[in-house]
mmCIF file with all atom_site columns, C-alpha atoms in Angstrom:
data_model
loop_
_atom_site.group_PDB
_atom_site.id
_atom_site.type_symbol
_atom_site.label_atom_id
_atom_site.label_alt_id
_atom_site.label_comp_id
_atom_site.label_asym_id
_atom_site.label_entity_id
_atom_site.label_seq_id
_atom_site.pdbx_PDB_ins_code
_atom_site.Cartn_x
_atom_site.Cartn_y
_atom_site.Cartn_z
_atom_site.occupancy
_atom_site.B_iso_or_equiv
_atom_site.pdbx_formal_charge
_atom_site.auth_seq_id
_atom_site.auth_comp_id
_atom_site.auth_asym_id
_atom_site.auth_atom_id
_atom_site.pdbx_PDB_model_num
ATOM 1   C CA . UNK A 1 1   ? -97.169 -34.239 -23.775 1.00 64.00 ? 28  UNK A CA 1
ATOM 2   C CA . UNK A 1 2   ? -95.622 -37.969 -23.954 1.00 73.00 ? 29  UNK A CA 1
ATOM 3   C CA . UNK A 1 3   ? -93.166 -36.367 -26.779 1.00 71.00 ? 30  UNK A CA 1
ATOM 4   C CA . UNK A 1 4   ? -92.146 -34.072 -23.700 1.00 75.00 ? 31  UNK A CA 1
ATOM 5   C CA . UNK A 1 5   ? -91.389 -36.519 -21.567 1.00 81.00 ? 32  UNK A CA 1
ATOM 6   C CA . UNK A 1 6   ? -89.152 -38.726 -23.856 1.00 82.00 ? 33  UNK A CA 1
ATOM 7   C CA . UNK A 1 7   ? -87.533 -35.718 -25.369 1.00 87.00 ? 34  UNK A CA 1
ATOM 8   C CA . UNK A 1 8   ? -86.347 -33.621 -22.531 1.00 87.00 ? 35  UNK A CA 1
ATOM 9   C CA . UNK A 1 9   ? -84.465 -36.764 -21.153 1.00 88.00 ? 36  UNK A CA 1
ATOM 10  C CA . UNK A 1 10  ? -82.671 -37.473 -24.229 1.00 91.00 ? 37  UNK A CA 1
ATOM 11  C CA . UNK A 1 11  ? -81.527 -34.104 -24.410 1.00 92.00 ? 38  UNK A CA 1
ATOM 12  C CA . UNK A 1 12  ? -80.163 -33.634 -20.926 1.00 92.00 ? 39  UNK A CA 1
ATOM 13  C CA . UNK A 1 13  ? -78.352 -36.989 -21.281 1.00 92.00 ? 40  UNK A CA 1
ATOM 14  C CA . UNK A 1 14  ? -76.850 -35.361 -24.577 1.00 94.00 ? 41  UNK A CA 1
ATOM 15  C CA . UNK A 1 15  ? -76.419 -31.934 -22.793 1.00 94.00 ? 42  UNK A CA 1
ATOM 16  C CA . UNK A 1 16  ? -74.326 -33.819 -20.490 1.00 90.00 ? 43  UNK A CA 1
ATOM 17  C CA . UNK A 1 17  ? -72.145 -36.279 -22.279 1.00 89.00 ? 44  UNK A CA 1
ATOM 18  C CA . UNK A 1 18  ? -71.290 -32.990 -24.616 1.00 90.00 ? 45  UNK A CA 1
ATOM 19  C CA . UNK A 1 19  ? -70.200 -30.769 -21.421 1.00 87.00 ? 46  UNK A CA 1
ATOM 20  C CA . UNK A 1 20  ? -67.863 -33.544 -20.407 1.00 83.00 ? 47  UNK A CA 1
ATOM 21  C CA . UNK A 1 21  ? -66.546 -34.366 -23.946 1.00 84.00 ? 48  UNK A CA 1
ATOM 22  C CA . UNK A 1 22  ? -66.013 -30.354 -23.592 1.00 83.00 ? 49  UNK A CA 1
ATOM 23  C CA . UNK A 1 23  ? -64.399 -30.252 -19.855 1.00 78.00 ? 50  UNK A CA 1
ATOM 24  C CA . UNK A 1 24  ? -61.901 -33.339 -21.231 1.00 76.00 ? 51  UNK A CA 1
ATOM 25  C CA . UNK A 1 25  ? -61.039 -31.100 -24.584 1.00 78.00 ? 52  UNK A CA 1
ATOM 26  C CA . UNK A 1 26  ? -59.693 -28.280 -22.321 1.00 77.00 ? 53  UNK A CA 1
ATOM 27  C CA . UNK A 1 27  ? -55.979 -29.097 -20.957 1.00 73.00 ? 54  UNK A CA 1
ATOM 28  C CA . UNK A 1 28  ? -55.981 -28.381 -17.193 1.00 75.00 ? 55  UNK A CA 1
ATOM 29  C CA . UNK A 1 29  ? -52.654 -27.599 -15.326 1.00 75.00 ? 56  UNK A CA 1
ATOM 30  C CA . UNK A 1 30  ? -53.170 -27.694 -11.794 1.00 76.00 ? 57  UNK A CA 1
ATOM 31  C CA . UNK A 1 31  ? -53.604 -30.982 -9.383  1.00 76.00 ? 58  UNK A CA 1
ATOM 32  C CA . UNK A 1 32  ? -56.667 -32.114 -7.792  1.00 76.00 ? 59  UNK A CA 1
ATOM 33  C CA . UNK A 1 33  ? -57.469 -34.709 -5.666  1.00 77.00 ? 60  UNK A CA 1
ATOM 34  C CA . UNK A 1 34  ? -58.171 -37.046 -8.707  1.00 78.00 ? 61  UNK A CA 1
ATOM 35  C CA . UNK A 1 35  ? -55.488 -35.880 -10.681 1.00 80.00 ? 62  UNK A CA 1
ATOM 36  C CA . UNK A 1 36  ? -53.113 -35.845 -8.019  1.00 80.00 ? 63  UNK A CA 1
ATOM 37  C CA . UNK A 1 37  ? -53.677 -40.029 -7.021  1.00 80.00 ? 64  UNK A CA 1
ATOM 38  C CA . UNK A 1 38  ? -53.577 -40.792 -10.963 1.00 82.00 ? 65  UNK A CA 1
ATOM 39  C CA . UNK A 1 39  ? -49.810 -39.405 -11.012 1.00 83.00 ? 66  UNK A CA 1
ATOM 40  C CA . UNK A 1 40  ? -48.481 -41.023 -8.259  1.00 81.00 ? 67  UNK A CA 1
ATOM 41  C CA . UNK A 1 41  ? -51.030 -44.159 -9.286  1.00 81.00 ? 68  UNK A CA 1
ATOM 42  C CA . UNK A 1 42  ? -48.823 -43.849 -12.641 1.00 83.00 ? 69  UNK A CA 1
ATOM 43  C CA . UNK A 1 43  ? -45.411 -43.085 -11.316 1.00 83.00 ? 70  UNK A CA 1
ATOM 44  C CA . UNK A 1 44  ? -46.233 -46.425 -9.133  1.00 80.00 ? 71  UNK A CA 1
ATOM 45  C CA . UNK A 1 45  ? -46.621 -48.590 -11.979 1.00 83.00 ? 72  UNK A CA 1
ATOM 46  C CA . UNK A 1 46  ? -44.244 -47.081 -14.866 1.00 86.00 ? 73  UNK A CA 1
ATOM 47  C CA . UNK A 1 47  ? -41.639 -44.444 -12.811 1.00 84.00 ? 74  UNK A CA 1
ATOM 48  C CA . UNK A 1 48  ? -42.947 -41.651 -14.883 1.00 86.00 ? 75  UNK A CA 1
ATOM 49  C CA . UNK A 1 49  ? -44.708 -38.483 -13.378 1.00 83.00 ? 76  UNK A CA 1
ATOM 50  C CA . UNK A 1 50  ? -47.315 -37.562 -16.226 1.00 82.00 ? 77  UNK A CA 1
ATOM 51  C CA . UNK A 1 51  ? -48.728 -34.050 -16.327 1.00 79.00 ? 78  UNK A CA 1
ATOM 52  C CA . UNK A 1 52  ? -51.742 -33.125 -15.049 1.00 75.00 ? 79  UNK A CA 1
ATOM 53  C CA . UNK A 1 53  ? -52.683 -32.342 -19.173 1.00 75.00 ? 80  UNK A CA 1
ATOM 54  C CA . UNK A 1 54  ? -51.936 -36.372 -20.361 1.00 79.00 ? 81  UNK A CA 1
ATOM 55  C CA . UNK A 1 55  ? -54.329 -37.387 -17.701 1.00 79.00 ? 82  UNK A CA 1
ATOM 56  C CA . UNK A 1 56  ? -57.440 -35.281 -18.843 1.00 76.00 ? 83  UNK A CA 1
ATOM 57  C CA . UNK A 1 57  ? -59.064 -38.240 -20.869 1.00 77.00 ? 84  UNK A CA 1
ATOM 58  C CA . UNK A 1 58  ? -58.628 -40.951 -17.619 1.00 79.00 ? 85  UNK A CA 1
ATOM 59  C CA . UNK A 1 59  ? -60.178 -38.501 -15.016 1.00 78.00 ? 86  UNK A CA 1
ATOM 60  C CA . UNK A 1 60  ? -63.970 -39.306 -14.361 1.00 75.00 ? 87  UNK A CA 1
ATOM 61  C CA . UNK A 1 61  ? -65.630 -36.142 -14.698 1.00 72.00 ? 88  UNK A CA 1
ATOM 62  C CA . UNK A 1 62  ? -69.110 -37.178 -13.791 1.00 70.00 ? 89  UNK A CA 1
ATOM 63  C CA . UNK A 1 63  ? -68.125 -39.344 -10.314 1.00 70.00 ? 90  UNK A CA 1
ATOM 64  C CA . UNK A 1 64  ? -64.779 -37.992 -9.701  1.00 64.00 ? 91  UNK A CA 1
ATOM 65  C CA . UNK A 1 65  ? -64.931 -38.462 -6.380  1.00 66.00 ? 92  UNK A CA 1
ATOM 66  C CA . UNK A 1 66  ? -63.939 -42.494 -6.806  1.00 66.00 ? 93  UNK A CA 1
ATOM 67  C CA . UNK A 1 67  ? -60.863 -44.258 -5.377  1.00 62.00 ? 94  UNK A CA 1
ATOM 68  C CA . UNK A 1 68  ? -58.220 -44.408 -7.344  1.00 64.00 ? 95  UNK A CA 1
ATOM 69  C CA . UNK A 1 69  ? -56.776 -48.080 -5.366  1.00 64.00 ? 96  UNK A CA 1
ATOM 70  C CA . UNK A 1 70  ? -53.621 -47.901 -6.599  1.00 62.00 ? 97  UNK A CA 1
ATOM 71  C CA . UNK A 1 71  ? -52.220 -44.300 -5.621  1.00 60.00 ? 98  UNK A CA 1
ATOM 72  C CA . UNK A 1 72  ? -52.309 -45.171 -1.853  1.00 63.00 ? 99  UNK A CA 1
ATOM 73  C CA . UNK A 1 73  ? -53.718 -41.956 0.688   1.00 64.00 ? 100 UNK A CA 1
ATOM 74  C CA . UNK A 1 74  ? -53.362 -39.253 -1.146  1.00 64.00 ? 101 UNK A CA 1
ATOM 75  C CA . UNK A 1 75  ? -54.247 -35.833 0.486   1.00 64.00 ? 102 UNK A CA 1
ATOM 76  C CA . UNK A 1 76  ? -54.323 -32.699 -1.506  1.00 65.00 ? 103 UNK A CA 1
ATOM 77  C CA . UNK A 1 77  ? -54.476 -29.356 0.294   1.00 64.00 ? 104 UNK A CA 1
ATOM 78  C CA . UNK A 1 78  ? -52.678 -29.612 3.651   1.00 67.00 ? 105 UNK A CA 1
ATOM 79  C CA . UNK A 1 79  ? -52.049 -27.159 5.753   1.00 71.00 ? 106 UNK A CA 1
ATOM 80  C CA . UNK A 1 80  ? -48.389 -26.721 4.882   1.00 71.00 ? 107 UNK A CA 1
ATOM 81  C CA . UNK A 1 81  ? -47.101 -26.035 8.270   1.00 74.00 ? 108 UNK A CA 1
ATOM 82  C CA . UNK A 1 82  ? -48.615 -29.817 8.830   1.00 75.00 ? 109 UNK A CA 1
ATOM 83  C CA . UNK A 1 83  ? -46.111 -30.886 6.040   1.00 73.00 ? 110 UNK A CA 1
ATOM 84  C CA . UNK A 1 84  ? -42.746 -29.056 6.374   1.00 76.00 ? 111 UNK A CA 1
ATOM 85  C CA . UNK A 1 85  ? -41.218 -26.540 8.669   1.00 80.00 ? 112 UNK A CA 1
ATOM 86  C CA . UNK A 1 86  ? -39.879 -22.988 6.917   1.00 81.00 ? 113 UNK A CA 1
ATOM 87  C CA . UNK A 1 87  ? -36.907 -23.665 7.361   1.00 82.00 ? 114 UNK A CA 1
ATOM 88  C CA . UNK A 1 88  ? -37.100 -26.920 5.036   1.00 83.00 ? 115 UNK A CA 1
ATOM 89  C CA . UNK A 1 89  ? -39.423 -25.159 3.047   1.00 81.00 ? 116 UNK A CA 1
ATOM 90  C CA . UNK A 1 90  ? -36.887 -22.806 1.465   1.00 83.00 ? 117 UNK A CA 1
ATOM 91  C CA . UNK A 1 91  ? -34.463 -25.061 1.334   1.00 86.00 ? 118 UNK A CA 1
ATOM 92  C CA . UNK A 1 92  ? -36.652 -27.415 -1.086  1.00 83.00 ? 119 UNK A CA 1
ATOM 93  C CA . UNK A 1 93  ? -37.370 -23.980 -2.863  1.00 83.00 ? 120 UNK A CA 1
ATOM 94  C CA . UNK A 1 94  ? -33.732 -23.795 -3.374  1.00 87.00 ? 121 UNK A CA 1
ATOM 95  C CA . UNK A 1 95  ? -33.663 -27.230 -4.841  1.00 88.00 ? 122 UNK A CA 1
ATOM 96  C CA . UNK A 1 96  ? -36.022 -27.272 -6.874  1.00 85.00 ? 123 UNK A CA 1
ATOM 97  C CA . UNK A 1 97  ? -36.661 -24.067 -8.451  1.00 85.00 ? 124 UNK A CA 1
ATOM 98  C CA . UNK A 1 98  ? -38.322 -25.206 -11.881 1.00 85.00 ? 125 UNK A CA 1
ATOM 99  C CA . UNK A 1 99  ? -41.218 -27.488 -10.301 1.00 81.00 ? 126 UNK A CA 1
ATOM 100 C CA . UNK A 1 100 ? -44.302 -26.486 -9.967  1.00 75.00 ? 127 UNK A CA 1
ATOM 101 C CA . UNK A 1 101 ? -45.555 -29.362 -7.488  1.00 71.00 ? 128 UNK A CA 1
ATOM 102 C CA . UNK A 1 102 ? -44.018 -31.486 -4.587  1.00 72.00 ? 129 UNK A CA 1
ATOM 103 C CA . UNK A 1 103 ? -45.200 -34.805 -3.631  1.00 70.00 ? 130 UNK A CA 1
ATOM 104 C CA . UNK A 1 104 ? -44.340 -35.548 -0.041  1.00 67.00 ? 131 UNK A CA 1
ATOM 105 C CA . UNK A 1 105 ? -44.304 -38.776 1.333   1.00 65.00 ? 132 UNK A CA 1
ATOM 106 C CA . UNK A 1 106 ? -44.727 -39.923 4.810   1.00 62.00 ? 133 UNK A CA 1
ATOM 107 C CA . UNK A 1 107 ? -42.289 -41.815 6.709   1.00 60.00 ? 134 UNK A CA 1
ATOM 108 C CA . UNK A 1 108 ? -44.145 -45.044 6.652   1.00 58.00 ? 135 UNK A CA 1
ATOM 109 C CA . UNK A 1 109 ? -43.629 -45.029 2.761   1.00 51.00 ? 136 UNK A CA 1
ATOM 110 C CA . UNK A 1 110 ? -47.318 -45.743 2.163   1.00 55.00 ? 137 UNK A CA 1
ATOM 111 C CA . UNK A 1 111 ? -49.113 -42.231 2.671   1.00 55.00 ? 138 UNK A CA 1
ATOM 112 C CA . UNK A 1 112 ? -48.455 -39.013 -0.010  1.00 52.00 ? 139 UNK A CA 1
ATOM 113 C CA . UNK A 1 113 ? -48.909 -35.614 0.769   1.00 51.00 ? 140 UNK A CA 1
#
């Protein structure tokens, strides 16, 4: 019985480190709230965007709901008729045809949609 109770512990802790080890080994394309503060946290510091891919190994899988500090307010999911009117919509589609995200930032300079 005591084996039990030292054994199953030991193998959920290993059950879990190996699921994230396995979660950071697949590259993920899309933006999340995490992922999305750690680019503009990174385009803050060095002016580069980094993909969503490069950033797999920084994001904390098992609390990823932490602050990233130095990325500012970042919301992820607005409605978009909160963000941009159609009209300016399809203009930006017009612009830039090849991205895959927009970042939008407020006009106090300190809040990214």
């Amino acid at each position: 019985m005591q084996g039990k109770l030292v054994v199953g512990p030991l193998l959920s802790c290993i059950h879990v480190y190996c699921v994230i080890e396995e979660m950071r080994a697949t590259p993920v394309n899309t933006l999340n709230p995490q992922r999305t503060a750690m680019i503009v946290a990174n385009f803050m510091k060095t002016g580069k965007v980094s993909s969503p891919a490069d950033l797999r190994y920084q994001e904390d899988l098992l609390f990823p709901g932490r602050l990233i500090e130095d990325a500012g307010s970042v919301k992820v999911g607005r409605d978009l008729h909160k963000v941009v009117r159609p009209s300016k919509l399809q203009e930006l589609k017009e612009i830039f045809v090849e991205e895959k995200f927009l970042l939008n930032r407020e006009t106090d300079g300190l809040t990214w949609r």
